[in-house]
DNA sequence: TGTACATCAGTGAACGCGCGTTCACTGATGTAC
DNA sequence: TGTACATCAGTGAACGCGCGTTCACTGATGTAC
């Protein structure tokens, strides 16, 4: 799937997408500062001015890239969580292959096993987040830099108008609280605490002292961090 | 103390310092991208070319700002820790006003009280780090951005050739391990785990979803995060 | 104490760069009749 | 089915911007004799 326009056509047909694609590639290669409108247009095989029929400004284009990047992360986190849910469900009910999210299948088993399974899912979410960060450092820095596109909680009730990764995290923490693995008084705001710890680990791996560590050591720290967070709940 | 050169003098006398000072002010005001060599020279009352007698390049100047910023953070963390040490020492020995760092006065009291006091110091370090981040977001982003000036552990033995904040953290964690509050097998790499959690909290407060939260809520999350980390050790 | 001179730390003008953005335009498309 | 025309999505040249950096230079300083 090339973003390049076919040479024989005057109209591109899907230029907006092509520009976002090219800009995303730029971000992937060089992070936030590498997202250059003129270069994205060049890669799409189009004049720079053409971009202004689709975006009000460079910033507008960058926003679109951030959104696309966040969508990618969301997809991976959903997949990681669904897989963990499947695994668990498969143990209990071998024939169930549904992709239903955790909440719908959670109230199964005794509290201890429910807590265990929620902890596994929480860990899977963290692993997915960190995998994305290390696999796509450019996109990660763009999405979570200053004026980034952070997932945010909605203001209208729980699990409503909420961007997905945040919602997934909230869901798992609710399960842990329901199973008694997190005292009720500690539940409020816990999303931010867990997120901060995982995000900080990503930053240390990408830009911090762990950037120059060898992958094995990095992986060890990641495990250590996830263990510590879960233990601290 | 103005960085501006006295109008009647041709030679500045302390231009290098003045440039770093002006550049630091720029970083304070606008973060990494705001550190513009020409503007720093302007503020120092000097031509842009003059800067090249003191720095090889803009990047060189930026490095100096990063170092200065890290020194500021180091100072605040040392102070926070010394104060917590003093408080503790004052309880035990009211007349002792020395600024000796914790390690030198640590082996006092039973393990439980030593652990408690180390936990208080760990918390104080975290609070100081977060206070710096929120008080100086521009410097913080510069110092801990990509290609930042991260404190790093030295390679020659423990607590050797180590930048200070890292060393302080390692010290407190050693105390906790000595007091039995951290199982020995979990001690290696724990600096990075704790640092990641605290750093992530800072990022969420500066650039993330907590940036738009009111200070009271932010403070609450901070306390929650520190509690969770310490509990998870 | 005075003078010649090397050295250091400034000046100001200029360069090239690549960017975001605007402009008047033109080619292609599709719809009304 | 053909034609007029509005609309949309491109072009390419140009603009201004502020930056980092270089250059040949000059004023101030301090040291050797």
Short mmCIF file of C-alpha atoms (C1' of nucleotides) in Angstrom, two decimals:
data_model
loop_
_atom_site.label_atom_id
_atom_site.label_comp_id
_atom_site.label_asym_id
_atom_site.label_seq_id
_atom_site.Cartn_x
_atom_site.Cartn_y
_atom_site.Cartn_z
CA UNK A 1 0.00 0.00 0.00
CA UNK A 2 1.92 2.98 -1.34
CA UNK A 3 1.07 6.51 -0.32
CA UNK A 4 2.58 7.67 -3.57
CA UNK A 5 0.13 8.94 -6.15
CA UNK A 6 -0.05 6.94 -9.44
CA UNK A 7 1.97 8.94 -11.96
CA UNK A 8 -0.78 9.09 -14.53
CA UNK A 9 -3.40 10.67 -12.32
CA UNK A 10 -3.91 14.31 -11.54
CA UNK A 11 -6.15 13.78 -8.55
CA UNK A 12 -4.75 11.58 -5.85
CA UNK A 13 -8.03 10.14 -4.68
CA UNK A 14 -6.98 9.59 -1.08
CA UNK A 15 -4.49 12.31 -0.37
CA UNK A 16 -5.50 13.00 3.18
CA UNK A 17 -4.79 9.44 4.18
CA UNK A 18 -1.62 9.38 2.17
CA UNK A 19 -0.35 12.49 3.92
CA UNK A 20 -1.13 11.12 7.35
CA UNK A 21 0.60 7.92 6.34
CA UNK A 22 3.71 9.69 5.15
CA UNK A 23 3.77 11.93 8.20
CA UNK A 24 3.40 8.89 10.42
CA UNK A 25 6.38 7.31 8.71
CA UNK A 26 8.36 10.48 9.37
CA UNK A 27 7.43 10.40 13.05
CA UNK A 28 8.38 6.75 13.22
CA UNK A 29 11.79 7.53 11.75
CA UNK A 30 12.64 10.68 13.63
CA UNK A 31 10.12 11.55 16.29
CA UNK A 32 8.11 14.76 16.70
CA UNK A 33 10.50 17.19 14.99
CA UNK A 34 10.77 15.00 11.93
CA UNK A 35 7.14 15.53 11.02
CA UNK A 36 7.64 18.08 8.25
CA UNK A 37 4.70 18.97 6.08
CA UNK A 38 6.74 19.59 2.96
CA UNK A 39 8.45 16.22 3.26
CA UNK A 40 5.14 14.42 3.80
CA UNK A 41 3.83 16.05 0.62
CA UNK A 42 6.98 15.09 -1.24
CA UNK A 43 6.56 11.47 -0.19
CA UNK A 44 2.96 11.51 -1.28
CA UNK A 45 4.17 12.76 -4.65
CA UNK A 46 2.33 16.01 -4.38
CA UNK A 47 3.11 19.71 -3.98
CA UNK A 48 3.28 21.14 -0.48
CA UNK A 49 0.39 23.46 -1.21
CA UNK A 50 -1.89 20.52 -1.93
CA UNK A 51 -1.73 19.57 1.74
CA UNK A 52 -3.63 22.71 2.60
CA UNK A 53 -6.74 21.36 0.91
CA UNK A 54 -6.78 18.71 3.62
CA UNK A 55 -5.18 20.28 6.68
CA UNK A 56 -5.45 23.77 8.06
CA UNK A 57 -1.83 23.78 9.17
CA UNK A 58 1.11 21.61 9.97
CA UNK A 59 -0.17 21.30 13.51
CA UNK A 60 -3.37 19.88 12.16
CA UNK A 61 -1.46 17.19 10.32
CA UNK A 62 0.58 16.40 13.40
CA UNK A 63 -2.61 15.97 15.41
CA UNK A 64 -3.81 13.43 12.91
CA UNK A 65 -0.57 11.49 13.28
CA UNK A 66 -0.91 11.54 17.05
CA UNK A 67 -4.40 10.17 16.75
CA UNK A 68 -3.30 7.42 14.41
CA UNK A 69 -0.47 6.52 16.74
CA UNK A 70 -2.79 6.37 19.70
CA UNK A 71 -5.13 4.15 17.71
CA UNK A 72 -2.27 1.76 17.06
CA UNK A 73 -1.42 1.60 20.75
CA UNK A 74 -5.06 1.09 21.62
CA UNK A 75 -5.30 -1.79 19.19
CA UNK A 76 -2.32 -3.53 20.72
CA UNK A 77 -3.55 -3.06 24.25
CA UNK A 78 -6.98 -4.38 23.37
CA UNK A 79 -5.42 -7.37 21.68
CA UNK A 80 -3.15 -8.11 24.64
CA UNK A 81 -6.04 -7.92 27.03
CA UNK A 82 -8.36 -10.00 24.85
CA UNK A 83 -5.72 -12.68 24.56
CA UNK A 84 -5.23 -12.81 28.29
CA UNK A 85 -8.99 -12.98 28.74
CA UNK A 86 -9.20 -15.79 26.19
CA UNK A 87 -6.44 -17.75 27.83
CA UNK A 88 -8.17 -17.50 31.15
CA UNK A 89 -11.58 -18.27 29.68
CA UNK A 90 -10.10 -21.16 27.77
CA UNK A 91 -8.93 -22.72 30.99
CA UNK A 92 -12.39 -22.42 32.49
CA UNK A 93 -14.38 -23.06 29.32
CA UNK A 94 -12.21 -24.57 26.60
CA UNK A 95 -14.72 -24.02 23.79
CA UNK A 96 -15.28 -20.32 24.35
CA UNK A 97 -13.40 -18.37 21.72
CA UNK A 98 -15.26 -15.10 22.04
CA UNK A 99 -13.33 -11.87 22.09
CA UNK A 100 -15.56 -10.42 24.78
CA UNK A 101 -13.65 -8.01 26.97
CA UNK A 102 -12.77 -8.97 30.48
CA UNK A 103 -15.59 -7.23 32.29
CA UNK A 104 -18.14 -9.43 30.61
CA UNK A 105 -16.49 -12.65 31.62
CA UNK A 106 -14.92 -11.57 34.88
CA UNK A 107 -17.31 -12.68 37.63
CA UNK A 108 -16.26 -16.28 37.37
CA UNK A 109 -14.48 -18.25 40.06
CA UNK A 110 -13.69 -17.29 43.61
CA UNK A 111 -12.26 -13.87 44.58
CA UNK A 112 -8.69 -15.13 44.77
CA UNK A 113 -8.70 -16.56 41.28
CA UNK A 114 -10.51 -13.50 39.95
CA UNK A 115 -7.84 -11.32 41.48
CA UNK A 116 -5.12 -13.46 39.95
CA UNK A 117 -6.64 -13.26 36.54
CA UNK A 118 -7.10 -9.49 36.80
CA UNK A 119 -3.46 -9.15 37.82
CA UNK A 120 -2.47 -11.12 34.76
CA UNK A 121 -4.48 -8.81 32.57
CA UNK A 122 -3.02 -5.74 34.23
CA UNK A 123 0.42 -7.06 33.55
CA UNK A 124 -0.49 -7.78 29.95
CA UNK A 125 -1.61 -4.18 29.54
CA UNK A 126 1.67 -2.93 30.92
CA UNK A 127 3.67 -5.24 28.72
CA UNK A 128 1.74 -4.11 25.63
CA UNK A 129 2.32 -0.45 26.49
CA UNK A 130 6.03 -1.01 26.96
CA UNK A 131 6.30 -3.11 23.86
CA UNK A 132 4.75 -0.31 21.84
CA UNK A 133 7.11 2.24 23.39
CA UNK A 134 10.23 0.27 22.52
CA UNK A 135 8.99 -0.86 19.11
CA UNK A 136 7.84 2.62 18.06
CA UNK A 137 9.91 5.16 19.99
CA UNK A 138 9.21 7.93 17.47
CA UNK A 139 5.46 7.54 17.64
CA UNK A 140 5.58 7.10 21.40
CA UNK A 141 7.51 10.33 21.89
CA UNK A 142 5.13 12.18 19.62
CA UNK A 143 2.01 10.87 21.28
CA UNK A 144 3.18 11.36 24.83
CA UNK A 145 5.33 14.42 24.53
CA UNK A 146 4.28 17.90 25.63
CA UNK A 147 1.00 18.77 23.88
CA UNK A 148 0.65 15.10 23.03
CA UNK A 149 -2.47 13.08 22.49
CA UNK A 150 -2.91 11.49 25.89
CA UNK A 151 -5.85 9.25 26.55
CA UNK A 152 -8.08 10.98 29.03
CA UNK A 153 -10.92 10.03 31.26
CA UNK A 154 -14.30 11.45 30.32
CA UNK A 155 -16.23 13.51 32.82
CA UNK A 156 -19.59 11.80 32.39
CA UNK A 157 -19.72 8.80 34.61
CA UNK A 158 -17.38 5.84 34.87
CA UNK A 159 -16.21 4.19 31.63
CA UNK A 160 -18.01 6.74 29.52
CA UNK A 161 -16.63 9.04 26.85
CA UNK A 162 -13.23 7.65 27.69
CA UNK A 163 -10.38 6.95 25.34
CA UNK A 164 -9.72 3.29 25.23
CA UNK A 165 -6.37 2.57 26.91
CA UNK A 166 -7.45 4.49 29.94
CA UNK A 167 -10.75 2.63 29.97
CA UNK A 168 -9.05 -0.74 29.75
CA UNK A 169 -6.84 0.13 32.68
CA UNK A 170 -9.77 1.39 34.74
CA UNK A 171 -11.65 -1.78 33.97
CA UNK A 172 -8.90 -4.08 35.22
CA UNK A 173 -8.43 -2.03 38.35
CA UNK A 174 -12.17 -2.24 39.00
CA UNK A 175 -11.92 -5.98 38.74
CA UNK A 176 -9.09 -6.01 41.24
CA UNK A 177 -11.10 -3.85 43.60
CA UNK A 178 -14.17 -6.07 43.16
CA UNK A 179 -12.09 -9.10 43.98
CA UNK A 180 -10.84 -7.39 47.11
CA UNK A 181 -7.25 -7.22 45.87
CA UNK A 182 -7.27 -3.43 46.15
CA UNK A 183 -8.77 -1.78 49.24
CA UNK A 184 -11.65 0.47 48.21
CA UNK A 185 -10.08 3.60 49.66
CA UNK A 186 -7.07 3.20 47.42
CA UNK A 187 -9.02 2.70 44.24
CA UNK A 188 -9.67 6.37 43.31
CA UNK A 189 -6.96 7.75 41.09
CA UNK A 190 -5.14 4.45 40.92
CA UNK A 191 -5.23 4.57 37.10
CA UNK A 192 -2.83 7.48 37.21
CA UNK A 193 -0.50 5.83 39.68
CA UNK A 194 -0.18 2.66 37.65
CA UNK A 195 0.04 4.54 34.38
CA UNK A 196 2.75 6.80 35.77
CA UNK A 197 4.88 3.86 36.84
CA UNK A 198 4.58 2.09 33.51
CA UNK A 199 5.04 5.26 31.52
CA UNK A 200 8.10 6.21 33.54
CA UNK A 201 9.59 2.82 32.83
CA UNK A 202 9.07 3.43 29.13
CA UNK A 203 10.75 6.82 29.31
CA UNK A 204 13.75 5.41 31.15
CA UNK A 205 14.07 2.74 28.49
CA UNK A 206 13.71 5.15 25.59
CA UNK A 207 15.46 8.34 26.67
CA UNK A 208 16.92 7.57 30.06
CA UNK A 209 19.74 5.52 31.51
CA UNK A 210 18.23 2.24 30.33
CA UNK A 211 18.43 3.34 26.71
CA UNK A 212 22.04 2.23 26.66
CA UNK A 213 21.48 -0.94 28.69
CA UNK A 214 21.36 -4.23 26.88
CA UNK A 215 17.90 -5.57 26.09
CA UNK A 216 18.14 -8.38 28.61
CA UNK A 217 18.81 -6.02 31.48
CA UNK A 218 16.08 -3.73 30.20
CA UNK A 219 13.63 -6.60 30.18
CA UNK A 220 14.65 -7.54 33.69
CA UNK A 221 13.96 -4.01 34.94
CA UNK A 222 10.61 -4.01 33.18
CA UNK A 223 9.60 -7.21 34.94
CA UNK A 224 10.87 -5.87 38.21
CA UNK A 225 8.86 -2.68 37.75
CA UNK A 226 5.64 -4.48 36.90
CA UNK A 227 6.09 -6.79 39.90
CA UNK A 228 6.64 -3.85 42.19
CA UNK A 229 3.60 -1.97 40.98
CA UNK A 230 1.33 -4.96 41.30
CA UNK A 231 2.70 -5.74 44.74
CA UNK A 232 2.12 -2.17 45.81
CA UNK A 233 -1.55 -2.10 44.90
CA UNK B 1 23.07 39.59 39.32
CA UNK B 2 22.48 40.67 35.74
CA UNK B 3 23.84 38.70 32.81
CA UNK B 4 23.82 41.90 30.80
CA UNK B 5 27.23 43.36 30.08
CA UNK B 6 27.92 46.78 31.57
CA UNK B 7 27.45 49.29 28.72
CA UNK B 8 30.84 50.90 29.11
CA UNK B 9 32.89 47.78 28.75
CA UNK B 10 34.07 46.06 25.64
CA UNK B 11 34.96 42.79 27.25
CA UNK B 12 32.25 41.16 29.21
CA UNK B 13 34.46 39.45 31.73
CA UNK B 14 32.16 36.53 32.41
CA UNK B 15 30.41 35.93 29.14
CA UNK B 16 30.35 32.18 29.30
CA UNK B 17 28.43 32.23 32.54
CA UNK B 18 26.17 34.98 31.29
CA UNK B 19 25.29 32.98 28.21
CA UNK B 20 24.52 29.87 30.20
CA UNK B 21 22.41 32.00 32.52
CA UNK B 22 20.46 33.56 29.68
CA UNK B 23 20.02 30.20 27.97
CA UNK B 24 18.82 28.71 31.24
CA UNK B 25 16.24 31.47 31.53
CA UNK B 26 15.08 30.67 28.01
CA UNK B 27 14.72 26.99 28.86
CA UNK B 28 12.83 27.91 32.01
CA UNK B 29 10.42 30.03 29.98
CA UNK B 30 9.87 27.80 27.00
CA UNK B 31 11.53 24.42 27.34
CA UNK B 32 14.09 22.79 25.05
CA UNK B 33 13.12 24.48 21.78
CA UNK B 34 13.28 27.91 23.35
CA UNK B 35 17.01 27.68 23.89
CA UNK B 36 18.12 29.83 20.97
CA UNK B 37 21.76 30.84 20.78
CA UNK B 38 21.07 34.19 19.15
CA UNK B 39 18.53 35.13 21.78
CA UNK B 40 20.84 34.13 24.61
CA UNK B 41 23.53 36.39 23.08
CA UNK B 42 21.00 39.20 22.72
CA UNK B 43 20.09 38.91 26.39
CA UNK B 44 23.72 38.95 27.37
CA UNK B 45 24.08 42.16 25.37
CA UNK B 46 26.52 40.66 22.93
CA UNK B 47 26.64 39.67 19.28
CA UNK B 48 25.73 36.12 18.34
CA UNK B 49 29.21 35.50 17.00
CA UNK B 50 30.71 36.23 20.41
CA UNK B 51 29.14 33.06 21.74
CA UNK B 52 31.42 31.02 19.52
CA UNK B 53 34.42 32.08 21.56
CA UNK B 54 32.87 30.10 24.44
CA UNK B 55 30.85 27.32 22.86
CA UNK B 56 31.58 25.19 19.85
CA UNK B 57 27.94 25.11 18.83
CA UNK B 58 24.42 25.67 20.00
CA UNK B 59 24.34 22.05 21.16
CA UNK B 60 27.33 22.78 23.36
CA UNK B 61 25.47 25.63 25.01
CA UNK B 62 22.41 23.47 25.50
CA UNK B 63 24.54 20.83 27.20
CA UNK B 64 25.77 23.44 29.65
CA UNK B 65 22.19 24.38 30.47
CA UNK B 66 21.30 20.76 31.02
CA UNK B 67 24.20 20.40 33.39
CA UNK B 68 23.22 23.50 35.32
CA UNK B 69 19.65 22.28 35.55
CA UNK B 70 20.77 18.91 36.83
CA UNK B 71 22.95 20.66 39.41
CA UNK B 72 19.92 22.57 40.65
CA UNK B 73 17.92 19.38 41.00
CA UNK B 74 20.82 17.71 42.76
CA UNK B 75 21.03 20.55 45.24
CA UNK B 76 17.37 20.31 46.11
CA UNK B 77 17.48 16.56 46.53
CA UNK B 78 20.53 16.76 48.75
CA UNK B 79 18.87 19.43 50.85
CA UNK B 80 15.65 17.45 51.19
CA UNK B 81 17.56 14.39 52.25
CA UNK B 82 19.83 16.26 54.66
CA UNK B 83 16.82 17.84 56.29
CA UNK B 84 15.13 14.49 56.74
CA UNK B 85 18.36 13.11 58.14
CA UNK B 86 18.66 16.05 60.50
CA UNK B 87 15.12 15.67 61.74
CA UNK B 88 15.76 12.05 62.45
CA UNK B 89 19.14 12.68 64.05
CA UNK B 90 17.70 15.51 66.11
CA UNK B 91 15.23 13.12 67.66
CA UNK B 92 18.01 10.76 68.59
CA UNK B 93 20.71 13.29 69.43
CA UNK B 94 19.27 16.81 69.83
CA UNK B 95 22.61 18.61 69.75
CA UNK B 96 23.90 17.10 66.54
CA UNK B 97 23.55 19.66 63.76
CA UNK B 98 25.91 18.07 61.28
CA UNK B 99 24.89 17.80 57.65
CA UNK B 100 26.36 14.33 57.41
CA UNK B 101 24.54 12.29 54.84
CA UNK B 102 22.34 9.46 55.91
CA UNK B 103 24.72 6.60 55.36
CA UNK B 104 27.06 7.96 58.02
CA UNK B 105 24.39 8.18 60.69
CA UNK B 106 22.17 5.36 59.58
CA UNK B 107 23.08 2.41 61.78
CA UNK B 108 21.23 3.77 64.79
CA UNK B 109 18.20 2.18 66.42
CA UNK B 110 16.58 -1.15 65.68
CA UNK B 111 15.91 -2.40 62.14
CA UNK B 112 12.26 -1.33 62.18
CA UNK B 113 13.02 2.26 63.08
CA UNK B 114 15.91 2.33 60.64
CA UNK B 115 13.58 1.12 57.92
CA UNK B 116 11.03 3.76 58.84
CA UNK B 117 13.57 6.50 58.70
CA UNK B 118 14.91 5.29 55.37
CA UNK B 119 11.39 5.22 53.98
CA UNK B 120 10.94 8.81 55.10
CA UNK B 121 14.11 9.79 53.30
CA UNK B 122 13.07 7.93 50.17
CA UNK B 123 9.80 9.80 50.22
CA UNK B 124 11.60 13.09 50.71
CA UNK B 125 13.71 12.38 47.64
CA UNK B 126 10.61 11.67 45.60
CA UNK B 127 8.90 14.81 46.83
CA UNK B 128 11.94 16.92 45.98
CA UNK B 129 12.13 15.45 42.49
CA UNK B 130 8.45 16.13 41.86
CA UNK B 131 8.66 19.60 43.33
CA UNK B 132 11.46 20.42 40.94
CA UNK B 133 9.49 19.03 38.00
CA UNK B 134 6.43 21.13 38.72
CA UNK B 135 8.34 24.24 39.72
CA UNK B 136 10.65 24.13 36.69
CA UNK B 137 8.84 22.33 33.92
CA UNK B 138 11.00 23.88 31.21
CA UNK B 139 14.26 22.79 32.81
CA UNK B 140 12.83 19.41 33.67
CA UNK B 141 11.77 18.73 30.07
CA UNK B 142 15.16 19.81 28.83
CA UNK B 143 17.13 17.71 31.29
CA UNK B 144 15.04 14.57 30.92
CA UNK B 145 14.00 14.77 27.31
CA UNK B 146 15.53 12.70 24.52
CA UNK B 147 19.31 13.21 24.54
CA UNK B 148 18.93 14.76 27.99
CA UNK B 149 21.38 14.88 30.85
CA UNK B 150 20.26 11.93 32.89
CA UNK B 151 22.11 11.03 36.04
CA UNK B 152 23.80 7.72 35.47
CA UNK B 153 25.40 5.06 37.55
CA UNK B 154 29.12 4.69 37.18
CA UNK B 155 30.61 1.40 36.18
CA UNK B 156 33.32 1.24 38.82
CA UNK B 157 31.90 -0.27 41.94
CA UNK B 158 28.95 0.86 44.02
CA UNK B 159 28.51 4.58 44.75
CA UNK B 160 31.46 5.51 42.67
CA UNK B 161 31.72 7.89 39.75
CA UNK B 162 27.99 8.34 40.02
CA UNK B 163 25.99 11.48 39.46
CA UNK B 164 24.46 12.57 42.67
CA UNK B 165 20.68 12.05 42.51
CA UNK B 166 21.20 8.47 41.46
CA UNK B 167 23.67 7.99 44.26
CA UNK B 168 21.31 9.41 46.86
CA UNK B 169 18.59 7.06 45.71
CA UNK B 170 20.92 4.07 45.74
CA UNK B 171 22.02 4.99 49.24
CA UNK B 172 18.52 5.06 50.67
CA UNK B 173 17.62 1.79 49.00
CA UNK B 174 20.75 0.24 50.49
CA UNK B 175 19.62 1.38 53.91
CA UNK B 176 16.23 -0.19 53.32
CA UNK B 177 17.86 -3.42 52.27
CA UNK B 178 20.19 -3.34 55.29
CA UNK B 179 17.22 -2.86 57.57
CA UNK B 180 15.54 -5.84 55.97
CA UNK B 181 12.73 -3.77 54.48
CA UNK B 182 13.68 -4.88 50.98
CA UNK B 183 14.48 -8.55 50.29
CA UNK B 184 18.02 -8.85 48.99
CA UNK B 185 16.97 -10.51 45.75
CA UNK B 186 14.85 -7.52 44.85
CA UNK B 187 17.52 -4.95 45.53
CA UNK B 188 19.40 -5.04 42.18
CA UNK B 189 18.03 -2.55 39.71
CA UNK B 190 15.54 -1.18 42.19
CA UNK B 191 16.87 2.35 41.62
CA UNK B 192 15.47 2.24 38.12
CA UNK B 193 12.12 0.93 39.24
CA UNK B 194 11.62 3.64 41.83
CA UNK B 195 12.99 6.32 39.58
CA UNK B 196 10.68 5.25 36.76
CA UNK B 197 7.63 5.48 38.95
CA UNK B 198 8.51 8.90 40.28
CA UNK B 199 9.58 10.18 36.89
CA UNK B 200 6.40 8.90 35.28
CA UNK B 201 4.36 10.74 37.88
CA UNK B 202 6.20 13.92 37.00
CA UNK B 203 5.52 13.45 33.30
CA UNK B 204 1.83 12.84 33.88
CA UNK B 205 1.68 16.01 35.95
CA UNK B 206 3.57 18.11 33.41
CA UNK B 207 2.49 16.87 30.01
CA UNK B 208 -0.13 14.25 30.68
CA UNK B 209 -3.70 14.10 31.88
CA UNK B 210 -2.83 15.53 35.29
CA UNK B 211 -1.54 18.73 33.73
CA UNK B 212 -5.10 20.00 33.60
CA UNK B 213 -6.09 18.65 37.01
CA UNK B 214 -6.28 21.06 39.91
CA UNK B 215 -3.24 21.16 42.20
CA UNK B 216 -5.04 19.50 45.09
CA UNK B 217 -5.93 16.46 43.02
CA UNK B 218 -2.45 16.40 41.57
CA UNK B 219 -0.98 16.39 45.06
CA UNK B 220 -3.27 13.59 46.06
CA UNK B 221 -2.12 11.45 43.14
CA UNK B 222 1.47 12.21 44.02
CA UNK B 223 1.00 11.00 47.58
CA UNK B 224 -0.86 7.97 46.33
CA UNK B 225 1.96 7.16 43.93
CA UNK B 226 4.67 7.49 46.56
CA UNK B 227 2.69 5.32 48.97
CA UNK B 228 2.21 2.67 46.32
CA UNK B 229 5.87 2.57 45.38
CA UNK B 230 7.03 2.30 48.98
CA UNK B 231 4.46 -0.36 49.71
CA UNK B 232 5.59 -2.32 46.69
CA UNK B 233 9.26 -2.46 47.72
"C1'" DT C 1 58.21 53.20 33.50
"C1'" DG C 2 57.42 52.84 28.61
"C1'" DT C 3 56.76 50.49 24.40
"C1'" DA C 4 56.05 46.59 20.89
"C1'" DC C 5 53.48 43.00 20.09
"C1'" DA C 6 50.96 38.57 20.58
"C1'" DT C 7 46.73 37.10 22.15
"C1'" DC C 8 42.20 37.16 23.45
"C1'" DA C 9 37.28 38.53 23.15
"C1'" DG C 10 34.52 41.22 21.00
"C1'" DT C 11 31.85 43.29 16.25
"C1'" DG C 12 28.66 43.43 12.33
"C1'" DA C 13 27.55 41.89 8.02
"C1'" DA C 14 26.52 38.09 5.38
"C1'" DC C 15 25.31 33.26 3.97
"C1'" DG C 16 22.54 29.38 3.18
"C1'" DC C 17 19.03 26.66 4.87
"C1'" DG C 18 14.52 24.64 4.93
"C1'" DC C 19 10.57 25.59 6.72
"C1'" DG C 20 5.32 26.96 6.83
"C1'" DT C 21 2.29 29.37 4.28
"C1'" DT C 22 -0.01 32.11 0.47
"C1'" DC C 23 -1.24 33.21 -4.15
"C1'" DA C 24 -3.18 33.18 -8.69
"C1'" DC C 25 -3.62 29.54 -11.57
"C1'" DT C 26 -5.31 25.19 -14.02
"C1'" DG C 27 -6.75 20.46 -14.85
"C1'" DA C 28 -10.31 17.02 -13.76
"C1'" DT C 29 -14.84 15.80 -12.27
"C1'" DG C 30 -19.62 15.52 -12.00
"C1'" DT C 31 -24.16 17.48 -12.36
"C1'" DA C 32 -28.22 20.25 -14.46
"C1'" DC C 33 -30.54 20.77 -18.34
"C1'" DT D 1 -26.33 11.90 -25.40
"C1'" DG D 2 -24.14 16.37 -25.38
"C1'" DT D 3 -22.82 20.58 -23.43
"C1'" DA D 4 -22.14 24.53 -19.96
"C1'" DC D 5 -20.53 25.36 -15.85
"C1'" DA D 6 -19.65 25.14 -10.78
"C1'" DT D 7 -16.70 22.88 -7.82
"C1'" DC D 8 -13.02 20.47 -6.21
"C1'" DA D 9 -8.08 19.16 -5.86
"C1'" DG D 10 -4.17 19.87 -7.75
"C1'" DT D 11 0.34 23.15 -9.44
"C1'" DG D 12 4.54 25.95 -9.05
"C1'" DA D 13 6.53 30.04 -7.82
"C1'" DA D 14 7.27 33.09 -4.29
"C1'" DC D 15 7.52 35.18 0.43
"C1'" DG D 16 9.27 36.06 4.88
"C1'" DC D 17 11.19 34.14 8.79
"C1'" DG D 18 14.70 33.30 12.17
"C1'" DC D 19 17.95 30.37 12.80
"C1'" DG D 20 23.05 28.55 13.24
"C1'" DT D 21 27.27 29.57 11.61
"C1'" DT D 22 31.30 31.90 9.27
"C1'" DC D 23 34.24 35.63 8.05
"C1'" DA D 24 37.45 39.37 8.08
"C1'" DC D 25 37.83 42.77 11.25
"C1'" DT D 26 39.06 45.56 15.58
"C1'" DG D 27 39.37 46.97 20.36
"C1'" DA D 28 41.30 45.69 24.87
"C1'" DT D 29 44.59 43.32 27.65
"C1'" DG D 30 48.74 41.75 29.44
"C1'" DT D 31 53.49 40.40 29.02
"C1'" DA D 32 58.60 40.64 27.49
"C1'" DC D 33 62.14 43.51 27.31
#
